[in-house]
Amino acid sequence: MEAVAADSPPGRVEGALSCFSFNQDCTSLAIGTKAGYKLFSLSSVEQLDQVHGSNEIPDVYIVERLFSSSLVVVVSHTKPRQMNVYHFKKGTEICNYSYSSNILSIRLNRQRLLVCLEESIYIHNIKDMKLLKTILDIPANPTGLCALSINHSNSYVAYPGSLTTGEIVLYDGHSLKTVCTIAAHEGTLAAIAFNASGSKLASASEKGTVIRVFSVPDGQKLYEFRRGMKRYVTISSLVFSMDSQFLCASSNTETVHIFKLEHLNNRLSCFCRSQTTRNKPWSRSGLSLSRRPEEPSTWSGYVGKVFMAASNYLPAQVSDMMNQDRAFATGRLSFSGQRNICTLSTIQKLPRLLVASSDGHLYIYNLDPQDGGECVLIKTHSLLGSGTSEENKENDLRPSLPQSYAATVARPSAAAVSTVPGYSEDGGALRGEVIPEHEFATGPVCLDDENEFPPLGAEFSLSSWHAGGAAGGHRVVASEQNSKTDSESTQSCCEEGPTAAGM
């Protein structure tokens, strides 16, 4: 779900891959190279199926696929200010937009398409590619750091609100208004990510030692995880599992950390018990006047009790650090210093950790959702050439599985395929067709009907874009001079639209 590594665009990068990104529901992987781009399906551990490949646009540094549909957005170093939207099943270009500076990142869901420049963010309506809003005068954002909720019912947007601190601006992609600002970290931001429902927002600073999770839209801190204490690292990707039970973070080190998001009720009950014990009246002998608390039954429980008691008398910073949760599971990489992204997905009914690296490989690990621990590498796929794979036979888990882990096989697969109605591999519209307005009255655009998706007809384009329709292959130029600022109404922005120019 995370796109290009945070430190890569817009400049050129080392490695076999220029960019790589998982789609919104972690069922597909897109990669960009100097030759073009490729799309892969992630439905099997043993086999990596290439869904599509194109060499028409060279030197690709951004490629994003909309779920498992036929819509793909591509940006090339040859034209870093131009966004190209394709229907790859039909082999047609839907439209292309040009901007006033280099495109740093693109995010999309079923309702909105987000284009992030260094000092502005453009919000498009994905059903007709209209420019709805331009967020201007944002703090300089050279990495294009931003996040868009994949849940089209809220379409929350998050981006850095400060150059010097880790402030996050939460923006409503539907009402096109700022919701709140979150003081997430003392240092500047390195990564932000929404969960699948858009109800939680995770963040990490440039130090990379602490990861925090906030509630959306009120911005209250829910969780705090410590990735490490010995050294500062660069977080390259941050992603929730589709069920929001886990949070995964990868960096420029050899370790991928997976944190478990416990139910808040359990955490609050533990906290309340601690507070109750702390507030009980004490006698002169130091014993509680009420019932004596139960003694821990194990050595680890005793040590935990000692630390809990000690945290009450330590400075706030030390106490906070002791109360931060550590990683539930880890994945060990055979390299460090390379750009990489990670995701958590259910493949063949089992939870997996997937890591794609700039050297052109995809690593698949088994994750034990019950006991955690170290994830075991079971497959390595090459993303270049013929797509052959290398299997780590020594660590193959197929002969025997722990009982608690094998029990997960019976669980229904939530992410093996896209479960969202209206989306399929074969979706898309014939070029030149006009979409009736009632198709969009109650929901987002659908791509499984040959009569749907993006309005490509000249009639629709002329009325909406002032003769700048995508069907005719026109280039729509979105400049900051003709874009509406936050203080102006959305309706005015939609009526005027971006300026059109012929190719």
mmCIF file of C-alpha atoms in Angstrom, residues 11 191 220 307 385 401 415:
data_model
loop_
_atom_site.group_PDB
_atom_site.id
_atom_site.type_symbol
_atom_site.label_atom_id
_atom_site.label_comp_id
_atom_site.label_asym_id
_atom_site.label_seq_id
_atom_site.Cartn_x
_atom_site.Cartn_y
_atom_site.Cartn_z
ATOM 1 C CA GLY A 11 15.450 12.122 -8.227
ATOM 2 C CA ALA A 191 6.032 7.964 7.184
ATOM 3 C CA GLN A 220 -6.320 10.946 19.864
ATOM 4 C CA PHE A 307 8.796 -2.694 35.983
ATOM 5 C CA GLY A 385 13.541 -11.095 -16.384
ATOM 6 C CA LEU A 401 3.504 -26.087 11.341
ATOM 7 C CA ALA A 415 -7.281 -10.513 1.392
#
